[in-house]
Amino acid sequence: IINMSGKYEDLEKLKDLLEKGILSETEFITEKEKILGKEVNGNQKTTQQISTKDNNSFCALMHLSQFANYLLPPVGLLAPIVMWLTRRNESTAVDVNGKIILNWTISVFIYSIVIVIGFLIFGATSILTIINYDNPLPLIGTIGIFLIPLIIFGILDLVFVIVGAIKANNGEVWNYPLSIRFFNTK
């Protein structure tokens, strides 16, 4: 019979140290992986344990893989997801960073859809104004109002991906601001 109470006690101690601020999120994740990685179903873990430095580099690459959006949009969407799915069970850090990326990707998609629908609704009104009054200014204003947020989200995407990659490479967990939390990342 496996002594599971020792493992749970160790996890509770770790959680307490994290809540008191004695351990950082990264230290907590690393120590948690050590505790849980010792045994799986009573057997020694058979998969090779990946070092923390390798996990950090992999997480940074997951974030940076989103830049493929600028060359081939489907690849930029699929690359981080495939990377996350291949190694999420091997490392908590990989799992958390993959969820952060997925949360951001879904959030940007939703924000973009809202902006496009808004443009279609208000743009149609502006086009009717041009037809009825021969005045193109409402359409130009409408395009500007909806184009500016798309440009801002493009810039934020660029900045957030770079910051996320740097933080992940340092072993830190950083949720992208403005990201809707579909997947729990704690």
PDB file of C-alpha atoms in Angstrom:
ATOM      1  CA  ILE A   1       0.000   0.000   0.000  1.00  0.00           C
ATOM      2  CA  ILE A   2       1.340   3.414  -0.971  1.00  0.00           C
ATOM      3  CA  ASN A   3       1.621   6.030   1.745  1.00  0.00           C
ATOM      4  CA  MET A   4      -0.400   8.779   0.095  1.00  0.00           C
ATOM      5  CA  SER A   5      -0.842  10.822   3.268  1.00  0.00           C
ATOM      6  CA  GLY A   6       2.820  11.899   3.147  1.00  0.00           C
ATOM      7  CA  LYS A   7       2.408  13.211  -0.384  1.00  0.00           C
ATOM      8  CA  TYR A   8      -0.747  15.120   0.531  1.00  0.00           C
ATOM      9  CA  GLU A   9       0.878  16.559   3.650  1.00  0.00           C
ATOM     10  CA  ASP A  10       3.824  17.742   1.572  1.00  0.00           C
ATOM     11  CA  LEU A  11       1.454  19.364  -0.954  1.00  0.00           C
ATOM     12  CA  GLU A  12      -0.458  21.110   1.847  1.00  0.00           C
ATOM     13  CA  LYS A  13       2.814  22.445   3.291  1.00  0.00           C
ATOM     14  CA  LEU A  14       3.813  23.717  -0.143  1.00  0.00           C
ATOM     15  CA  LYS A  15       0.458  25.411  -0.641  1.00  0.00           C
ATOM     16  CA  ASP A  16       0.782  27.055   2.765  1.00  0.00           C
ATOM     17  CA  LEU A  17       4.271  28.353   1.893  1.00  0.00           C
ATOM     18  CA  LEU A  18       2.941  29.740  -1.390  1.00  0.00           C
ATOM     19  CA  GLU A  19       0.030  31.500   0.313  1.00  0.00           C
ATOM     20  CA  LYS A  20       2.388  33.034   2.900  1.00  0.00           C
ATOM     21  CA  GLY A  21       4.588  34.336   0.100  1.00  0.00           C
ATOM     22  CA  ILE A  22       7.598  32.280   1.135  1.00  0.00           C
ATOM     23  CA  LEU A  23       7.604  30.398  -2.180  1.00  0.00           C
ATOM     24  CA  SER A  24       7.140  31.985  -5.586  1.00  0.00           C
ATOM     25  CA  GLU A  25       4.674  30.485  -8.058  1.00  0.00           C
ATOM     26  CA  THR A  26       7.580  28.985  -9.999  1.00  0.00           C
ATOM     27  CA  GLU A  27       9.163  27.430  -6.912  1.00  0.00           C
ATOM     28  CA  PHE A  28       5.767  26.041  -5.923  1.00  0.00           C
ATOM     29  CA  ILE A  29       5.261  24.442  -9.351  1.00  0.00           C
ATOM     30  CA  THR A  30       8.765  22.974  -9.371  1.00  0.00           C
ATOM     31  CA  GLU A  31       8.431  21.478  -5.888  1.00  0.00           C
ATOM     32  CA  LYS A  32       4.928  20.209  -6.642  1.00  0.00           C
ATOM     33  CA  GLU A  33       6.250  18.413  -9.737  1.00  0.00           C
ATOM     34  CA  LYS A  34       8.981  16.840  -7.617  1.00  0.00           C
ATOM     35  CA  ILE A  35       6.448  15.539  -5.096  1.00  0.00           C
ATOM     36  CA  LEU A  36       3.986  14.256  -7.688  1.00  0.00           C
ATOM     37  CA  GLY A  37       6.718  13.000 -10.022  1.00  0.00           C
ATOM     38  CA  LYS A  38       8.154  10.551  -7.487  1.00  0.00           C
ATOM     39  CA  GLU A  39       5.490   7.904  -8.038  1.00  0.00           C
ATOM     40  CA  VAL A  40       2.657   7.334 -10.433  1.00  0.00           C
ATOM     41  CA  ASN A  41       0.245   4.552  -9.422  1.00  0.00           C
ATOM     42  CA  GLY A  42       2.862   3.065  -7.123  1.00  0.00           C
ATOM     43  CA  ASN A  43       5.510   2.720  -9.843  1.00  0.00           C
ATOM     44  CA  GLN A  44       8.510   4.889 -10.462  1.00  0.00           C
ATOM     45  CA  LYS A  45       7.755   7.342 -13.215  1.00  0.00           C
ATOM     46  CA  THR A  46       8.897   5.755 -16.465  1.00  0.00           C
ATOM     47  CA  THR A  47       8.983   8.842 -18.648  1.00  0.00           C
ATOM     48  CA  GLN A  48      12.173  10.821 -18.540  1.00  0.00           C
ATOM     49  CA  GLN A  49      11.791  13.816 -16.264  1.00  0.00           C
ATOM     50  CA  ILE A  50      12.349  17.004 -18.227  1.00  0.00           C
ATOM     51  CA  SER A  51      14.489  19.603 -16.492  1.00  0.00           C
ATOM     52  CA  THR A  52      12.977  22.883 -15.347  1.00  0.00           C
ATOM     53  CA  LYS A  53      15.257  24.839 -17.686  1.00  0.00           C
ATOM     54  CA  ASP A  54      14.049  22.766 -20.659  1.00  0.00           C
ATOM     55  CA  ASN A  55      10.436  23.340 -19.596  1.00  0.00           C
ATOM     56  CA  ASN A  56      11.043  27.092 -19.348  1.00  0.00           C
ATOM     57  CA  SER A  57      12.560  27.176 -22.835  1.00  0.00           C
ATOM     58  CA  PHE A  58       9.711  25.075 -24.209  1.00  0.00           C
ATOM     59  CA  CYS A  59       7.140  27.398 -22.604  1.00  0.00           C
ATOM     60  CA  ALA A  60       8.896  30.433 -24.098  1.00  0.00           C
ATOM     61  CA  LEU A  61       8.821  28.761 -27.521  1.00  0.00           C
ATOM     62  CA  MET A  62       5.107  28.049 -27.090  1.00  0.00           C
ATOM     63  CA  HIS A  63       4.489  31.760 -26.552  1.00  0.00           C
ATOM     64  CA  LEU A  64       6.735  32.758 -29.470  1.00  0.00           C
ATOM     65  CA  SER A  65       5.109  30.221 -31.797  1.00  0.00           C
ATOM     66  CA  GLN A  66       2.126  32.568 -31.922  1.00  0.00           C
ATOM     67  CA  PHE A  67       4.203  34.830 -34.200  1.00  0.00           C
ATOM     68  CA  ALA A  68       3.589  32.322 -36.974  1.00  0.00           C
ATOM     69  CA  ASN A  69       0.216  34.116 -37.228  1.00  0.00           C
ATOM     70  CA  TYR A  70       1.966  36.846 -39.183  1.00  0.00           C
ATOM     71  CA  LEU A  71       3.169  34.386 -41.838  1.00  0.00           C
ATOM     72  CA  LEU A  72       0.558  31.619 -41.852  1.00  0.00           C
ATOM     73  CA  PRO A  73      -2.393  32.360 -39.539  1.00  0.00           C
ATOM     74  CA  PRO A  74      -3.536  28.736 -39.118  1.00  0.00           C
ATOM     75  CA  VAL A  75      -0.015  27.701 -38.043  1.00  0.00           C
ATOM     76  CA  GLY A  76       0.129  30.513 -35.494  1.00  0.00           C
ATOM     77  CA  LEU A  77      -3.092  29.257 -33.979  1.00  0.00           C
ATOM     78  CA  LEU A  78      -2.288  25.560 -34.087  1.00  0.00           C
ATOM     79  CA  ALA A  79       1.426  25.522 -33.182  1.00  0.00           C
ATOM     80  CA  PRO A  80       1.068  26.538 -29.513  1.00  0.00           C
ATOM     81  CA  ILE A  81      -1.934  24.246 -29.093  1.00  0.00           C
ATOM     82  CA  VAL A  82      -0.089  21.242 -30.541  1.00  0.00           C
ATOM     83  CA  MET A  83       2.991  22.035 -28.432  1.00  0.00           C
ATOM     84  CA  TRP A  84       0.838  22.295 -25.301  1.00  0.00           C
ATOM     85  CA  LEU A  85      -1.048  19.059 -26.026  1.00  0.00           C
ATOM     86  CA  THR A  86       2.169  17.100 -26.568  1.00  0.00           C
ATOM     87  CA  ARG A  87       3.757  18.007 -23.224  1.00  0.00           C
ATOM     88  CA  ARG A  88       1.018  19.233 -20.891  1.00  0.00           C
ATOM     89  CA  ASN A  89       1.015  15.986 -18.880  1.00  0.00           C
ATOM     90  CA  GLU A  90       4.778  16.084 -18.386  1.00  0.00           C
ATOM     91  CA  SER A  91       4.996  19.484 -16.720  1.00  0.00           C
ATOM     92  CA  THR A  92       2.690  21.752 -14.772  1.00  0.00           C
ATOM     93  CA  ALA A  93       4.539  24.775 -16.165  1.00  0.00           C
ATOM     94  CA  VAL A  94       3.856  23.673 -19.746  1.00  0.00           C
ATOM     95  CA  ASP A  95       0.207  23.013 -18.907  1.00  0.00           C
ATOM     96  CA  VAL A  96      -0.288  26.419 -17.263  1.00  0.00           C
ATOM     97  CA  ASN A  97       1.471  28.352 -20.042  1.00  0.00           C
ATOM     98  CA  GLY A  98      -0.503  26.467 -22.689  1.00  0.00           C
ATOM     99  CA  LYS A  99      -3.754  27.413 -20.961  1.00  0.00           C
ATOM    100  CA  ILE A 100      -2.631  31.048 -20.747  1.00  0.00           C
ATOM    101  CA  ILE A 101      -1.948  31.079 -24.497  1.00  0.00           C
ATOM    102  CA  LEU A 102      -5.250  29.376 -25.259  1.00  0.00           C
ATOM    103  CA  ASN A 103      -7.141  31.861 -23.049  1.00  0.00           C
ATOM    104  CA  TRP A 104      -5.535  34.753 -24.936  1.00  0.00           C
ATOM    105  CA  THR A 105      -6.176  33.237 -28.362  1.00  0.00           C
ATOM    106  CA  ILE A 106      -9.856  32.648 -27.619  1.00  0.00           C
ATOM    107  CA  SER A 107     -10.199  36.114 -26.060  1.00  0.00           C
ATOM    108  CA  VAL A 108      -8.681  37.878 -29.091  1.00  0.00           C
ATOM    109  CA  PHE A 109     -10.965  35.867 -31.380  1.00  0.00           C
ATOM    110  CA  ILE A 110     -14.039  36.948 -29.384  1.00  0.00           C
ATOM    111  CA  TYR A 111     -12.922  40.590 -29.239  1.00  0.00           C
ATOM    112  CA  SER A 112     -12.275  40.575 -32.999  1.00  0.00           C
ATOM    113  CA  ILE A 113     -15.691  39.100 -33.759  1.00  0.00           C
ATOM    114  CA  VAL A 114     -17.377  41.773 -31.613  1.00  0.00           C
ATOM    115  CA  ILE A 115     -15.436  44.515 -33.408  1.00  0.00           C
ATOM    116  CA  VAL A 116     -16.278  43.114 -36.856  1.00  0.00           C
ATOM    117  CA  ILE A 117     -19.978  42.712 -35.999  1.00  0.00           C
ATOM    118  CA  GLY A 118     -20.018  46.256 -34.649  1.00  0.00           C
ATOM    119  CA  PHE A 119     -18.416  47.490 -37.840  1.00  0.00           C
ATOM    120  CA  LEU A 120     -20.940  45.613 -39.975  1.00  0.00           C
ATOM    121  CA  ILE A 121     -23.858  47.098 -38.043  1.00  0.00           C
ATOM    122  CA  PHE A 122     -22.561  50.666 -37.859  1.00  0.00           C
ATOM    123  CA  GLY A 123     -20.866  50.485 -41.262  1.00  0.00           C
ATOM    124  CA  ALA A 124     -24.161  49.591 -42.904  1.00  0.00           C
ATOM    125  CA  THR A 125     -25.743  52.627 -41.256  1.00  0.00           C
ATOM    126  CA  SER A 126     -22.883  54.798 -42.517  1.00  0.00           C
ATOM    127  CA  ILE A 127     -23.261  53.459 -46.065  1.00  0.00           C
ATOM    128  CA  LEU A 128     -26.968  54.324 -45.981  1.00  0.00           C
ATOM    129  CA  THR A 129     -26.002  57.835 -44.872  1.00  0.00           C
ATOM    130  CA  ILE A 130     -23.689  58.162 -47.877  1.00  0.00           C
ATOM    131  CA  ILE A 131     -26.419  56.942 -50.234  1.00  0.00           C
ATOM    132  CA  ASN A 132     -29.056  59.269 -48.789  1.00  0.00           C
ATOM    133  CA  TYR A 133     -26.948  62.384 -48.138  1.00  0.00           C
ATOM    134  CA  ASP A 134     -23.787  62.008 -50.280  1.00  0.00           C
ATOM    135  CA  ASN A 135     -21.674  62.478 -47.150  1.00  0.00           C
ATOM    136  CA  PRO A 136     -18.737  59.992 -46.768  1.00  0.00           C
ATOM    137  CA  LEU A 137     -17.624  61.288 -43.339  1.00  0.00           C
ATOM    138  CA  PRO A 138     -19.784  58.904 -41.253  1.00  0.00           C
ATOM    139  CA  LEU A 139     -18.291  55.891 -43.060  1.00  0.00           C
ATOM    140  CA  ILE A 140     -14.739  57.181 -42.655  1.00  0.00           C
ATOM    141  CA  GLY A 141     -15.390  57.780 -38.955  1.00  0.00           C
ATOM    142  CA  THR A 142     -16.920  54.341 -38.540  1.00  0.00           C
ATOM    143  CA  ILE A 143     -13.943  52.672 -40.214  1.00  0.00           C
ATOM    144  CA  GLY A 144     -11.599  54.593 -37.911  1.00  0.00           C
ATOM    145  CA  ILE A 145     -13.561  53.706 -34.789  1.00  0.00           C
ATOM    146  CA  PHE A 146     -13.383  49.988 -35.560  1.00  0.00           C
ATOM    147  CA  LEU A 147      -9.956  49.879 -37.182  1.00  0.00           C
ATOM    148  CA  ILE A 148      -8.211  51.495 -34.212  1.00  0.00           C
ATOM    149  CA  PRO A 149      -9.173  48.723 -31.734  1.00  0.00           C
ATOM    150  CA  LEU A 150      -7.985  46.069 -34.218  1.00  0.00           C
ATOM    151  CA  ILE A 151      -4.636  47.851 -34.492  1.00  0.00           C
ATOM    152  CA  ILE A 152      -4.432  48.168 -30.701  1.00  0.00           C
ATOM    153  CA  PHE A 153      -5.129  44.433 -30.263  1.00  0.00           C
ATOM    154  CA  GLY A 154      -2.438  43.681 -32.847  1.00  0.00           C
ATOM    155  CA  ILE A 155       0.091  45.726 -30.879  1.00  0.00           C
ATOM    156  CA  LEU A 156      -1.025  44.214 -27.559  1.00  0.00           C
ATOM    157  CA  ASP A 157      -0.705  40.732 -29.050  1.00  0.00           C
ATOM    158  CA  LEU A 158       2.866  41.479 -30.092  1.00  0.00           C
ATOM    159  CA  VAL A 159       3.794  42.905 -26.672  1.00  0.00           C
ATOM    160  CA  PHE A 160       1.994  40.230 -24.627  1.00  0.00           C
ATOM    161  CA  VAL A 161       3.604  37.374 -26.575  1.00  0.00           C
ATOM    162  CA  ILE A 162       7.088  38.813 -26.033  1.00  0.00           C
ATOM    163  CA  VAL A 163       6.499  39.494 -22.328  1.00  0.00           C
ATOM    164  CA  GLY A 164       4.894  36.063 -21.885  1.00  0.00           C
ATOM    165  CA  ALA A 165       7.886  34.368 -23.536  1.00  0.00           C
ATOM    166  CA  ILE A 166      10.387  36.258 -21.379  1.00  0.00           C
ATOM    167  CA  LYS A 167       8.464  35.485 -18.191  1.00  0.00           C
ATOM    168  CA  ALA A 168       8.063  31.817 -19.155  1.00  0.00           C
ATOM    169  CA  ASN A 169      11.770  31.529 -19.913  1.00  0.00           C
ATOM    170  CA  ASN A 170      12.450  32.879 -16.408  1.00  0.00           C
ATOM    171  CA  GLY A 171      10.075  30.295 -14.951  1.00  0.00           C
ATOM    172  CA  GLU A 172       7.364  32.818 -14.093  1.00  0.00           C
ATOM    173  CA  VAL A 173       3.647  32.415 -14.729  1.00  0.00           C
ATOM    174  CA  TRP A 174       2.112  35.510 -16.337  1.00  0.00           C
ATOM    175  CA  ASN A 175      -1.493  35.746 -17.478  1.00  0.00           C
ATOM    176  CA  TYR A 176      -1.986  38.085 -20.414  1.00  0.00           C
ATOM    177  CA  PRO A 177      -3.970  41.160 -19.340  1.00  0.00           C
ATOM    178  CA  LEU A 178      -7.429  41.481 -20.969  1.00  0.00           C
ATOM    179  CA  SER A 179      -7.497  37.709 -21.334  1.00  0.00           C
ATOM    180  CA  ILE A 180     -10.765  35.992 -20.444  1.00  0.00           C
ATOM    181  CA  ARG A 181     -10.018  33.028 -18.174  1.00  0.00           C
ATOM    182  CA  PHE A 182     -11.692  30.086 -19.878  1.00  0.00           C
ATOM    183  CA  PHE A 183      -9.118  27.671 -18.438  1.00  0.00           C
ATOM    184  CA  ASN A 184      -7.932  27.887 -14.833  1.00  0.00           C
ATOM    185  CA  THR A 185      -4.245  28.815 -14.738  1.00  0.00           C
ATOM    186  CA  LYS A 186      -3.594  28.643 -11.008  1.00  0.00           C
TER     187      LYS A 186
END
